[in-house]
mmCIF file of C-alpha atoms and ligand atoms in Angstrom:
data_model
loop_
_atom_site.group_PDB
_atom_site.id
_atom_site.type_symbol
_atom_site.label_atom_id
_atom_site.label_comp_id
_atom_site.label_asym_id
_atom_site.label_seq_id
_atom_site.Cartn_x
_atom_site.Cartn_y
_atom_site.Cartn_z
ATOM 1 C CA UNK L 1 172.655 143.860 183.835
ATOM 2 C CA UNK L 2 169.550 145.369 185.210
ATOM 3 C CA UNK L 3 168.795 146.886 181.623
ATOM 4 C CA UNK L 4 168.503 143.202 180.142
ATOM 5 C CA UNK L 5 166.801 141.898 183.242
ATOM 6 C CA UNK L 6 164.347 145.260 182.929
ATOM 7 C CA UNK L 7 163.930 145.010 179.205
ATOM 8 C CA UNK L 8 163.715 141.073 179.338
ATOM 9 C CA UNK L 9 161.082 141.319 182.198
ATOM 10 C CA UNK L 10 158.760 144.012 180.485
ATOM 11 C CA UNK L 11 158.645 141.823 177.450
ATOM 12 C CA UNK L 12 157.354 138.841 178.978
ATOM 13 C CA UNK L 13 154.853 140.811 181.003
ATOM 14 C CA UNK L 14 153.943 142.670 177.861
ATOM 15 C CA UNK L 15 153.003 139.468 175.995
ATOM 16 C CA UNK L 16 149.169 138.153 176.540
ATOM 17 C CA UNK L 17 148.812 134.722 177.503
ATOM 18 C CA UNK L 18 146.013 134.161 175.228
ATOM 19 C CA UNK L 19 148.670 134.437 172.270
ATOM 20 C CA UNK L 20 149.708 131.309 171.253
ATOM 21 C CA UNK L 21 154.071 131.097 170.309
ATOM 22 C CA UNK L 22 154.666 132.925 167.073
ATOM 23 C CA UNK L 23 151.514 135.026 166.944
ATOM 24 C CA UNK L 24 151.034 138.926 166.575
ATOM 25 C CA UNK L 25 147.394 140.780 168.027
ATOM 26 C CA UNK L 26 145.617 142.526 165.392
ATOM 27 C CA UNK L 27 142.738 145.176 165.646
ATOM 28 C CA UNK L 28 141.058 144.605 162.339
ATOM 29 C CA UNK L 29 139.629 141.477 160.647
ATOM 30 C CA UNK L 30 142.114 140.147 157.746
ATOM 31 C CA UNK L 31 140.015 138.448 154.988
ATOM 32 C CA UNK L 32 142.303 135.373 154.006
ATOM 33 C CA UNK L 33 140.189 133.587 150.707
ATOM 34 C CA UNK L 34 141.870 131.074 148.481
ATOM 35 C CA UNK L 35 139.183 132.290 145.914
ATOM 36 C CA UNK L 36 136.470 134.984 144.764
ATOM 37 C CA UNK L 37 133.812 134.924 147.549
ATOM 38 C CA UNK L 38 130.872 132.806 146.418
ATOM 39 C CA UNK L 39 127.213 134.798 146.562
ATOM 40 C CA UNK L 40 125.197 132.432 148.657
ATOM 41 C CA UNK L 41 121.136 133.440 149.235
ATOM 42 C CA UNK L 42 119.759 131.801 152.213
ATOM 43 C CA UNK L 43 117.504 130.413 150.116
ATOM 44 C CA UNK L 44 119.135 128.195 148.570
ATOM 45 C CA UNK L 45 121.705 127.518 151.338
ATOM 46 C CA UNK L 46 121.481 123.929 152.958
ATOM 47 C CA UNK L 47 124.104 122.282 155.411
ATOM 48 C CA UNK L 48 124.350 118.528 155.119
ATOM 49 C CA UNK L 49 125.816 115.870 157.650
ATOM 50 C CA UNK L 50 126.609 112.923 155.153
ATOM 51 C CA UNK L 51 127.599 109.651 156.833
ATOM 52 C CA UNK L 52 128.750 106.135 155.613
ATOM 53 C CA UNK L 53 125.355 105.018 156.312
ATOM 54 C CA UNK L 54 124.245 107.117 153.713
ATOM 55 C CA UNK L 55 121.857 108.681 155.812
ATOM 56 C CA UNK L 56 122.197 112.293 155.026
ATOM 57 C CA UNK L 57 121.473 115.186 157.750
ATOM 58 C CA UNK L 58 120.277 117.849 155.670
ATOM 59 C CA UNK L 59 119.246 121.937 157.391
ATOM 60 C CA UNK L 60 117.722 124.450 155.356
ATOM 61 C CA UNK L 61 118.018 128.263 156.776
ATOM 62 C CA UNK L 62 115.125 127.840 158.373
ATOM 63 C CA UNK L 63 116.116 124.508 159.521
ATOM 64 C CA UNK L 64 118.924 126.126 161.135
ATOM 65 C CA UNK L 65 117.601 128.883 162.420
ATOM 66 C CA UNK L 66 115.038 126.922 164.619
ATOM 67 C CA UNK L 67 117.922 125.085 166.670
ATOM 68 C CA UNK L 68 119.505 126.754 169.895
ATOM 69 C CA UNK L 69 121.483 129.307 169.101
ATOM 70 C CA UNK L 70 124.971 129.995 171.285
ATOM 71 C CA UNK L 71 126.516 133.067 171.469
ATOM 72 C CA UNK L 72 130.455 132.242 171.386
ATOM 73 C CA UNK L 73 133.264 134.605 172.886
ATOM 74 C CA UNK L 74 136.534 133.322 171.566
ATOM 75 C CA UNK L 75 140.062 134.263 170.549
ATOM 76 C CA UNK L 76 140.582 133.104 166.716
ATOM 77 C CA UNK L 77 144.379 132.591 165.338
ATOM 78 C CA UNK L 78 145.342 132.448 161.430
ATOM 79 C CA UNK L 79 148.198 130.577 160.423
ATOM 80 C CA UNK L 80 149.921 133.368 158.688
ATOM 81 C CA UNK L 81 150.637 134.928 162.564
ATOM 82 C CA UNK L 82 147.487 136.886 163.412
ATOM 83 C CA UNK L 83 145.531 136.848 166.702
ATOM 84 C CA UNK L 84 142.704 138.234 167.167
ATOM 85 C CA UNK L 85 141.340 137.768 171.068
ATOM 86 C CA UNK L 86 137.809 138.113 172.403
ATOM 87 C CA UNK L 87 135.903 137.710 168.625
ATOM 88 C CA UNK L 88 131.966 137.751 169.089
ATOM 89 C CA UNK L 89 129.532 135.274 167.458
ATOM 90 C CA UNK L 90 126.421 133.492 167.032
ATOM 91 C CA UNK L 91 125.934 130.290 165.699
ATOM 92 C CA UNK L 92 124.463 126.816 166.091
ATOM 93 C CA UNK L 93 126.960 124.423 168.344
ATOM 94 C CA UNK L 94 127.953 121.161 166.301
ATOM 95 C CA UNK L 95 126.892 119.452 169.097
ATOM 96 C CA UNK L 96 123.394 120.111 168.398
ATOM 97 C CA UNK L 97 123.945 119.422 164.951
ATOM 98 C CA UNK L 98 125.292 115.911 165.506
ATOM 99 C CA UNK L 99 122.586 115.113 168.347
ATOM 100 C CA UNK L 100 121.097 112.559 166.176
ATOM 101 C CA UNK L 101 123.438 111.673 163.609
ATOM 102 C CA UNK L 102 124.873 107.915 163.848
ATOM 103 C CA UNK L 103 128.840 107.378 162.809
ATOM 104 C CA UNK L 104 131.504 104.985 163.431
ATOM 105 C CA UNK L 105 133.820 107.288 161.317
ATOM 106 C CA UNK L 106 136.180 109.695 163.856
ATOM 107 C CA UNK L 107 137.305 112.132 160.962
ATOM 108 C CA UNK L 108 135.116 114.832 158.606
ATOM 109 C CA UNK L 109 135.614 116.176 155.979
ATOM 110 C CA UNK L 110 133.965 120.082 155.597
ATOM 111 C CA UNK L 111 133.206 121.466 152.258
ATOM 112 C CA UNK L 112 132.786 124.859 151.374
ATOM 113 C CA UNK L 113 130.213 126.436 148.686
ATOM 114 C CA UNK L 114 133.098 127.128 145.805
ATOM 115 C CA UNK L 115 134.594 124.109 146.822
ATOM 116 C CA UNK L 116 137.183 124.825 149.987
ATOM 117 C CA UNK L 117 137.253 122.039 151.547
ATOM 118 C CA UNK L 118 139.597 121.424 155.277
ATOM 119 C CA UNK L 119 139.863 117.986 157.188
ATOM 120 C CA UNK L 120 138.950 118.278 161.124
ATOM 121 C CA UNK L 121 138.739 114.994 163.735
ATOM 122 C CA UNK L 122 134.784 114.916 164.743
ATOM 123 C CA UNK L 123 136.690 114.909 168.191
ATOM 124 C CA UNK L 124 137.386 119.022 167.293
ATOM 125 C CA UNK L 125 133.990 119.703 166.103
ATOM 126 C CA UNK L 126 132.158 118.099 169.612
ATOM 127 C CA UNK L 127 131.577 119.151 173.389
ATOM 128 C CA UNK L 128 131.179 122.907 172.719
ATOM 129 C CA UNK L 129 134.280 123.343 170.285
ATOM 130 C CA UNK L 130 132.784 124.474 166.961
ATOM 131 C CA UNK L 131 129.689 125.834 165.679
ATOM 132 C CA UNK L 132 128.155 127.245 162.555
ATOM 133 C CA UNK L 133 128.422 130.755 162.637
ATOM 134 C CA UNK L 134 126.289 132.896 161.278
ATOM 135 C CA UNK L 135 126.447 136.306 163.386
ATOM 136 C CA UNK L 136 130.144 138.304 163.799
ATOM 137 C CA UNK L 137 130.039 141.484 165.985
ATOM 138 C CA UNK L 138 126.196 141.473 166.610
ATOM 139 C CA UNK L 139 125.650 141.622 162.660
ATOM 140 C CA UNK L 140 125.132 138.900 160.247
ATOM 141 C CA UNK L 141 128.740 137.040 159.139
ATOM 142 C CA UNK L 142 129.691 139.509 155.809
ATOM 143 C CA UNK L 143 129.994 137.425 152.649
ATOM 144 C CA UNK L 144 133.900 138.308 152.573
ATOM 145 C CA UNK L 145 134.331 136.518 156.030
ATOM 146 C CA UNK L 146 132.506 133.398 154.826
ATOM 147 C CA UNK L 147 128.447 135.064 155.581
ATOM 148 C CA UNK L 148 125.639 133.318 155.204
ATOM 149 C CA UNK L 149 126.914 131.040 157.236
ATOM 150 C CA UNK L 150 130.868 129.444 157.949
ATOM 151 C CA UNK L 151 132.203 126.574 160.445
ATOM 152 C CA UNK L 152 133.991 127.972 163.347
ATOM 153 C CA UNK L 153 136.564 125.915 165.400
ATOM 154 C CA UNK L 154 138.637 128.523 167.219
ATOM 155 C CA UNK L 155 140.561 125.829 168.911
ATOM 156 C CA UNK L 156 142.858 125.040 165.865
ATOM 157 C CA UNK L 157 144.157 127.356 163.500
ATOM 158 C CA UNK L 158 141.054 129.626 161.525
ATOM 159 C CA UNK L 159 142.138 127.991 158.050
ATOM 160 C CA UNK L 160 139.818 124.924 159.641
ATOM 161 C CA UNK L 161 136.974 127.535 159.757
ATOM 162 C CA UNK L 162 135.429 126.839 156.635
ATOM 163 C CA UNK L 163 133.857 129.668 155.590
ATOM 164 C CA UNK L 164 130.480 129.698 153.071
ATOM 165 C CA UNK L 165 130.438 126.273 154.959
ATOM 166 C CA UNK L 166 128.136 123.610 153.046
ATOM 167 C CA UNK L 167 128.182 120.463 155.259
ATOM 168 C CA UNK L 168 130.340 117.965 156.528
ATOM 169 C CA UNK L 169 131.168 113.955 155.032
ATOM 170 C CA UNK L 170 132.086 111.751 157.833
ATOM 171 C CA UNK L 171 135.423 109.935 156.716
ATOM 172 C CA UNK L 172 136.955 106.704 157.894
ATOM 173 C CA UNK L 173 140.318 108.102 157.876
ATOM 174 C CA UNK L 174 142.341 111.572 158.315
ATOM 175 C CA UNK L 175 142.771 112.849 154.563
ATOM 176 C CA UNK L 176 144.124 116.668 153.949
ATOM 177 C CA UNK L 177 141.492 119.169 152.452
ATOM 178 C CA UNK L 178 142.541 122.244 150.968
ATOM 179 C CA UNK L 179 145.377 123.996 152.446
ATOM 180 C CA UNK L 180 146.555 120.282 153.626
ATOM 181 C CA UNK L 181 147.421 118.928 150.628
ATOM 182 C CA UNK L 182 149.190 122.153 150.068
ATOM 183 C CA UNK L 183 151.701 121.890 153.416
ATOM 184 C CA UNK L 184 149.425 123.090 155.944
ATOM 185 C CA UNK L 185 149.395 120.338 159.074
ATOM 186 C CA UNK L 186 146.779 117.952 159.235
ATOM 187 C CA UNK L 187 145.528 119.034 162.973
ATOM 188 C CA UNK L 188 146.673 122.763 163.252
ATOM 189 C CA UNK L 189 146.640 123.106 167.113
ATOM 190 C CA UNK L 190 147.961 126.515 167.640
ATOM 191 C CA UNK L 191 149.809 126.107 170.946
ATOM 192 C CA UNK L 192 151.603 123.398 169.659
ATOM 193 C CA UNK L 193 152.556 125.593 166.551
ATOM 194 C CA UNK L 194 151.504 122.606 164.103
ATOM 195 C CA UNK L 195 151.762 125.266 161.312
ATOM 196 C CA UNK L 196 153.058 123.008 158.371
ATOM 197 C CA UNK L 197 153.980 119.298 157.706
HETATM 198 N N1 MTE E 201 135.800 128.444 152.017
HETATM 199 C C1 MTE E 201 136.936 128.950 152.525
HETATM 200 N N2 MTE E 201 137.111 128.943 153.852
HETATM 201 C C2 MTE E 201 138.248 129.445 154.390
HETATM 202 C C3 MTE E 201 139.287 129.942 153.573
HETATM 203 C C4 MTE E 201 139.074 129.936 152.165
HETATM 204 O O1 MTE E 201 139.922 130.353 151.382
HETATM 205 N N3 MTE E 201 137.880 129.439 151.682
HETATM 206 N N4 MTE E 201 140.453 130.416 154.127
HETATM 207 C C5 MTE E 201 140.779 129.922 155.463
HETATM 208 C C6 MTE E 201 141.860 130.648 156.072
HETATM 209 S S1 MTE E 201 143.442 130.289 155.579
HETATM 210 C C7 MTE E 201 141.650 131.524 157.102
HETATM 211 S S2 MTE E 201 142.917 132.237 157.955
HETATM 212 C C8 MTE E 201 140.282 131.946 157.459
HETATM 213 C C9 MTE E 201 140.162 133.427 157.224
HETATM 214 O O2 MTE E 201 138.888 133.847 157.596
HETATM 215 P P1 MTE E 201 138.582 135.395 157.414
HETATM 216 O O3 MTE E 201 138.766 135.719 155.965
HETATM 217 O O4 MTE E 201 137.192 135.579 157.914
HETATM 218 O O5 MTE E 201 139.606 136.123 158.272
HETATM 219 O O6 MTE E 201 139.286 131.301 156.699
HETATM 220 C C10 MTE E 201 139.557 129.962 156.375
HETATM 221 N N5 MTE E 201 138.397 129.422 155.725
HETATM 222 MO MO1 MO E 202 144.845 131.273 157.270
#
């Protein structure tokens, strides 16, 4: 009896509370791409806020680069079981990004340079949730992990994370992007497991 209690004891104490159910802690930085990694210059990179006003928010690098940037400490979890806890970026908050953007619409749609594309609620993306990332580890986001620049919304599962990020269409209602349409849950919230529907 006091072997199970010991054993059953250590493992709970052993297990991080920052891991959601189902996930495993990894050390490296798994590069998950449905595709070959698309070269995007800064040059000719743009981010665009389209709305069914059809106003369009558009940032150039530049653009971006002049906003406040936030430096973001946050635990990131794949789908596929990995955790990886206390991640370092830098990036532009969406927050800032929506400041002056006008929208009855409560979905979005984010698409990807090479045409990723993964539904989020605009509820996900605002009050210091998500931001476009730019900086991983004190070095500028590698292509293979979605560099120049890739959405971040650590709060759901990193398959929202759009990497090589391109902008984001306000949508009326909740449609499934990429990996949705293929099985993957239209939310993703990782404590609540909502792996697949
Ligand atoms: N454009 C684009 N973004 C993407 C993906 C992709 O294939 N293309 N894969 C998603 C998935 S499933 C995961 S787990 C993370 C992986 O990010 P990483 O390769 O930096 O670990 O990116 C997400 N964003
Ligand atoms: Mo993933």
């Amino acid at each position: 009896m006091s072997f199970i209690t010991r054993g059953f004891g250590g493992r709970s104490r052993d297990r991080d509370e920052r891991l959601p159910p189902g996930q495993t802690l990894v050390h490296d930085f798994p590069v998950l791409s449905a595709g070959p990694t698309p070269e995007v210059d800064t040059a000719d990179w743009a981010f665009t806020i389209h709305t069914e006003t059809g106003v369009d928010h558009r940032w150039t690098w530049d653009d971006l680069m002049a906003l406040p940037i936030e430096d973001v400490s946050t635990d990131i979890h794949c789908v596929t079981h990995w955790s990886k806890l206390g991640t370092s970026w830098r990036g532009i908050a969406l927050d800032t990004l929506f400041a002056d953007v006008e929208t009855g619409y409560d979905y979005t749609m984010a698409h990807s340079y090479g045409g990723y594309t993964t539904n989020v609620p605009l509820d996900d993306l605002l009050d210091g949730k998500a931001w476009v990332a730019f900086e991983f580890d004190g070095e500028p986001l590698p292509a293979e992990h979605g560099g120049p620049a890739r959405l971040i919304v650590p709060h759901l599962y990193f398959w929202k994370s759009a990497k090589w990020v391109r902008g984001l269409d306000m949508i009326e209602r909740d449609e499934p992007g990429f990996w949705e349409q293929n099985g993957y849950h239209l939310r993703g919230d990782p404590w609540k497991e909502e792996r697949y529907w």
